[in-house]
Amino acid sequence: METTKITVKDADLRKGAEAGMDEFLQVFIDKYLELAGEELSAEMMSLFNGYQHTLLGYYYFRREVLEGGFVQLIQNGYGPYIFDNPFAKAMRLFGAKDFSKLVYEAKKIYDENREDLEKERDEEAFMAMYEQYEAFDDLEEQFMDMEEQVTAQVASYVDEHIEQFAAVES
């Protein structure tokens, strides 16, 4: 199955890069979300290549973990997208080796508790999960400490392999 040809404007990339690595990556993410919508779906999976999925995975991972930790990431349905795909391996290939190890550690907890972690819950039961799954706390703290460096590594990789992420038009 062929992936969709994704194009970004050179001017948008330059503007994003000037604003910072987050904004540079967001140029690609915005284009991906425009095509796929915000929801993960089977149709969405076929739109992108592995590089694009890895960048999208990092976007979801970063957004969810910074906002509400691994519990939120999993409860919002992103567990399979992150942990059942070669996301951690791809992050290692992107140069984010310590981050890759962190994702593998989180995957162990996820795999051991998957059924319970993915159960639908009301707000009160959801909040109680943070105490129940304190095993994620150290990993979340580690991610907070390395997030800026990881984002820089991802941005650098994307910049060096830009043709894998989108065609650039003037």
mmCIF file of C-alpha atoms in Angstrom:
data_model
loop_
_atom_site.group_PDB
_atom_site.id
_atom_site.type_symbol
_atom_site.label_atom_id
_atom_site.label_comp_id
_atom_site.label_asym_id
_atom_site.label_seq_id
_atom_site.Cartn_x
_atom_site.Cartn_y
_atom_site.Cartn_z
ATOM 1 C CA MET A 1 0.000 0.000 0.000
ATOM 2 C CA GLU A 2 1.414 3.354 -1.000
ATOM 3 C CA THR A 3 1.584 6.185 1.467
ATOM 4 C CA THR A 4 0.180 9.632 0.769
ATOM 5 C CA LYS A 5 2.542 12.214 -0.675
ATOM 6 C CA ILE A 6 2.911 14.856 1.980
ATOM 7 C CA THR A 7 4.316 18.274 1.174
ATOM 8 C CA VAL A 8 5.343 21.143 3.413
ATOM 9 C CA LYS A 9 6.304 24.639 2.392
ATOM 10 C CA ASP A 10 9.946 25.650 2.678
ATOM 11 C CA ALA A 11 8.891 29.010 4.126
ATOM 12 C CA ASP A 12 6.904 27.245 6.885
ATOM 13 C CA LEU A 13 9.914 25.075 7.732
ATOM 14 C CA ARG A 14 12.202 28.101 7.892
ATOM 15 C CA LYS A 15 9.743 29.997 10.077
ATOM 16 C CA GLY A 16 9.333 26.937 12.335
ATOM 17 C CA ALA A 17 13.087 26.394 12.598
ATOM 18 C CA GLU A 18 13.610 30.042 13.555
ATOM 19 C CA ALA A 19 10.983 29.703 16.287
ATOM 20 C CA GLY A 20 12.583 26.542 17.709
ATOM 21 C CA MET A 21 12.776 22.789 17.354
ATOM 22 C CA ASP A 22 9.230 22.236 18.651
ATOM 23 C CA GLU A 23 7.803 24.557 16.036
ATOM 24 C CA PHE A 24 9.956 22.994 13.297
ATOM 25 C CA LEU A 25 8.523 19.545 14.111
ATOM 26 C CA GLN A 26 5.034 20.999 14.414
ATOM 27 C CA VAL A 27 5.094 21.976 10.718
ATOM 28 C CA PHE A 28 5.164 18.246 9.870
ATOM 29 C CA ILE A 29 2.758 17.230 12.643
ATOM 30 C CA ASP A 30 0.185 19.831 11.569
ATOM 31 C CA LYS A 31 0.313 18.486 8.012
ATOM 32 C CA TYR A 32 -0.071 14.882 9.238
ATOM 33 C CA LEU A 33 -3.004 15.784 11.503
ATOM 34 C CA GLU A 34 -4.614 17.756 8.675
ATOM 35 C CA LEU A 35 -4.549 14.580 6.576
ATOM 36 C CA ALA A 36 -5.490 12.066 9.249
ATOM 37 C CA GLY A 37 -7.456 13.964 11.815
ATOM 38 C CA GLU A 38 -6.682 13.713 15.505
ATOM 39 C CA GLU A 39 -7.923 10.153 15.940
ATOM 40 C CA LEU A 40 -5.828 7.044 15.431
ATOM 41 C CA SER A 41 -7.570 4.802 12.938
ATOM 42 C CA ALA A 42 -6.838 1.971 10.537
ATOM 43 C CA GLU A 43 -7.208 4.393 7.628
ATOM 44 C CA MET A 44 -4.699 6.735 9.241
ATOM 45 C CA MET A 45 -2.140 3.952 9.523
ATOM 46 C CA SER A 46 -1.970 3.550 5.755
ATOM 47 C CA LEU A 47 -1.448 7.272 5.083
ATOM 48 C CA PHE A 48 2.067 7.438 6.492
ATOM 49 C CA ASN A 49 5.424 5.728 6.176
ATOM 50 C CA GLY A 50 7.379 4.439 9.181
ATOM 51 C CA TYR A 51 9.330 7.669 9.629
ATOM 52 C CA GLN A 52 6.156 9.727 9.634
ATOM 53 C CA HIS A 53 4.504 7.334 12.107
ATOM 54 C CA THR A 54 7.527 7.630 14.379
ATOM 55 C CA LEU A 55 7.288 11.423 14.362
ATOM 56 C CA LEU A 56 3.550 11.244 14.960
ATOM 57 C CA GLY A 57 4.170 8.741 17.767
ATOM 58 C CA TYR A 58 6.616 11.142 19.381
ATOM 59 C CA TYR A 59 4.065 13.936 19.101
ATOM 60 C CA TYR A 60 1.380 11.870 20.864
ATOM 61 C CA PHE A 61 3.837 10.499 23.427
ATOM 62 C CA ARG A 62 5.224 13.909 24.310
ATOM 63 C CA ARG A 63 1.843 15.625 24.429
ATOM 64 C CA GLU A 64 0.165 12.981 26.581
ATOM 65 C CA VAL A 65 3.049 12.236 28.969
ATOM 66 C CA LEU A 66 3.829 15.920 29.586
ATOM 67 C CA GLU A 67 0.169 16.626 30.252
ATOM 68 C CA GLY A 68 -0.898 13.582 32.251
ATOM 69 C CA GLY A 69 1.765 10.906 32.276
ATOM 70 C CA PHE A 70 1.706 7.355 31.004
ATOM 71 C CA VAL A 71 -1.690 6.696 32.558
ATOM 72 C CA GLN A 72 -3.211 9.437 30.402
ATOM 73 C CA LEU A 73 -1.300 8.263 27.313
ATOM 74 C CA ILE A 74 -2.736 4.765 27.715
ATOM 75 C CA GLN A 75 -6.228 5.797 28.831
ATOM 76 C CA ASN A 76 -6.503 8.066 25.781
ATOM 77 C CA GLY A 77 -5.876 5.056 23.548
ATOM 78 C CA TYR A 78 -2.265 5.640 22.484
ATOM 79 C CA GLY A 79 -0.769 2.611 24.274
ATOM 80 C CA PRO A 80 -0.954 0.244 21.298
ATOM 81 C CA TYR A 81 0.344 2.924 18.900
ATOM 82 C CA ILE A 82 3.432 3.478 21.059
ATOM 83 C CA PHE A 83 4.062 0.070 22.619
ATOM 84 C CA ASP A 84 2.868 -2.381 19.923
ATOM 85 C CA ASN A 85 4.842 -0.699 17.148
ATOM 86 C CA PRO A 86 8.623 -0.360 16.784
ATOM 87 C CA PHE A 87 8.494 3.176 18.210
ATOM 88 C CA ALA A 88 11.229 2.609 20.825
ATOM 89 C CA LYS A 89 13.536 1.021 18.249
ATOM 90 C CA ALA A 90 12.910 3.888 15.832
ATOM 91 C CA MET A 91 13.728 6.424 18.552
ATOM 92 C CA ARG A 92 17.050 4.646 19.081
ATOM 93 C CA LEU A 93 17.711 4.893 15.334
ATOM 94 C CA PHE A 94 16.819 8.594 15.511
ATOM 95 C CA GLY A 95 19.653 8.947 18.042
ATOM 96 C CA ALA A 96 17.518 9.131 21.197
ATOM 97 C CA LYS A 97 19.050 6.066 22.893
ATOM 98 C CA ASP A 98 18.197 6.950 26.511
ATOM 99 C CA PHE A 99 14.652 7.805 25.517
ATOM 100 C CA SER A 100 14.377 4.481 23.687
ATOM 101 C CA LYS A 101 15.374 2.656 26.888
ATOM 102 C CA LEU A 102 12.769 4.640 28.819
ATOM 103 C CA VAL A 103 10.046 3.618 26.352
ATOM 104 C CA TYR A 104 11.095 -0.034 26.665
ATOM 105 C CA GLU A 105 10.865 0.263 30.480
ATOM 106 C CA ALA A 106 7.375 1.763 30.210
ATOM 107 C CA LYS A 107 6.421 -1.017 27.770
ATOM 108 C CA LYS A 108 7.278 -3.643 30.410
ATOM 109 C CA ILE A 109 4.836 -2.031 32.849
ATOM 110 C CA TYR A 110 2.262 -1.645 30.085
ATOM 111 C CA ASP A 111 2.549 -5.263 28.928
ATOM 112 C CA GLU A 112 2.274 -6.626 32.485
ATOM 113 C CA ASN A 113 -0.827 -4.524 33.246
ATOM 114 C CA ARG A 114 -2.295 -3.891 29.827
ATOM 115 C CA GLU A 115 -5.816 -5.178 30.436
ATOM 116 C CA ASP A 116 -6.244 -3.097 33.576
ATOM 117 C CA LEU A 117 -4.510 -0.012 32.153
ATOM 118 C CA GLU A 118 -6.782 0.042 29.092
ATOM 119 C CA LYS A 119 -10.049 -0.482 30.994
ATOM 120 C CA GLU A 120 -12.540 2.346 30.594
ATOM 121 C CA ARG A 121 -12.970 4.259 33.820
ATOM 122 C CA ASP A 122 -14.870 7.179 35.256
ATOM 123 C CA GLU A 123 -12.934 10.268 36.363
ATOM 124 C CA GLU A 124 -12.504 9.075 39.957
ATOM 125 C CA ALA A 125 -11.198 5.646 38.952
ATOM 126 C CA PHE A 126 -8.931 7.288 36.374
ATOM 127 C CA MET A 127 -7.396 9.566 39.010
ATOM 128 C CA ALA A 128 -6.872 6.567 41.321
ATOM 129 C CA MET A 129 -4.728 4.961 38.614
ATOM 130 C CA TYR A 130 -1.964 7.464 39.328
ATOM 131 C CA GLU A 131 -1.510 5.923 42.796
ATOM 132 C CA GLN A 132 -1.965 2.405 41.509
ATOM 133 C CA TYR A 133 0.667 2.840 38.796
ATOM 134 C CA GLU A 134 3.365 4.759 40.638
ATOM 135 C CA ALA A 135 5.831 2.557 38.729
ATOM 136 C CA PHE A 136 5.471 5.106 35.929
ATOM 137 C CA ASP A 137 6.456 8.053 38.156
ATOM 138 C CA ASP A 138 10.240 7.675 37.810
ATOM 139 C CA LEU A 139 9.942 7.216 34.052
ATOM 140 C CA GLU A 140 7.793 10.329 33.731
ATOM 141 C CA GLU A 141 10.322 12.310 35.761
ATOM 142 C CA GLN A 142 13.159 10.999 33.597
ATOM 143 C CA PHE A 143 11.243 12.033 30.486
ATOM 144 C CA MET A 144 10.652 15.529 31.886
ATOM 145 C CA ASP A 145 14.417 15.814 32.404
ATOM 146 C CA MET A 146 15.325 14.594 28.912
ATOM 147 C CA GLU A 147 12.391 15.931 26.875
ATOM 148 C CA GLU A 148 14.195 18.973 25.516
ATOM 149 C CA GLN A 149 17.214 16.904 24.462
ATOM 150 C CA VAL A 150 15.012 14.208 22.896
ATOM 151 C CA THR A 151 13.014 16.801 20.964
ATOM 152 C CA ALA A 152 16.300 18.281 19.721
ATOM 153 C CA GLN A 153 17.496 14.808 18.629
ATOM 154 C CA VAL A 154 14.237 14.123 16.818
ATOM 155 C CA ALA A 155 14.301 17.551 15.135
ATOM 156 C CA SER A 156 17.906 17.010 14.059
ATOM 157 C CA TYR A 157 17.070 13.595 12.617
ATOM 158 C CA VAL A 158 14.078 14.979 10.741
ATOM 159 C CA ASP A 159 16.184 17.844 9.381
ATOM 160 C CA GLU A 160 18.906 15.446 8.192
ATOM 161 C CA HIS A 161 16.395 13.027 6.600
ATOM 162 C CA ILE A 162 13.699 15.493 5.600
ATOM 163 C CA GLU A 163 12.722 13.609 2.425
ATOM 164 C CA GLN A 164 11.465 10.734 4.610
ATOM 165 C CA PHE A 165 9.028 13.053 6.405
ATOM 166 C CA ALA A 166 7.677 15.228 3.594
ATOM 167 C CA ALA A 167 8.465 16.725 0.226
ATOM 168 C CA VAL A 168 9.523 20.339 0.552
ATOM 169 C CA GLU A 169 8.049 22.824 -1.916
ATOM 170 C CA SER A 170 9.033 26.425 -2.360
#
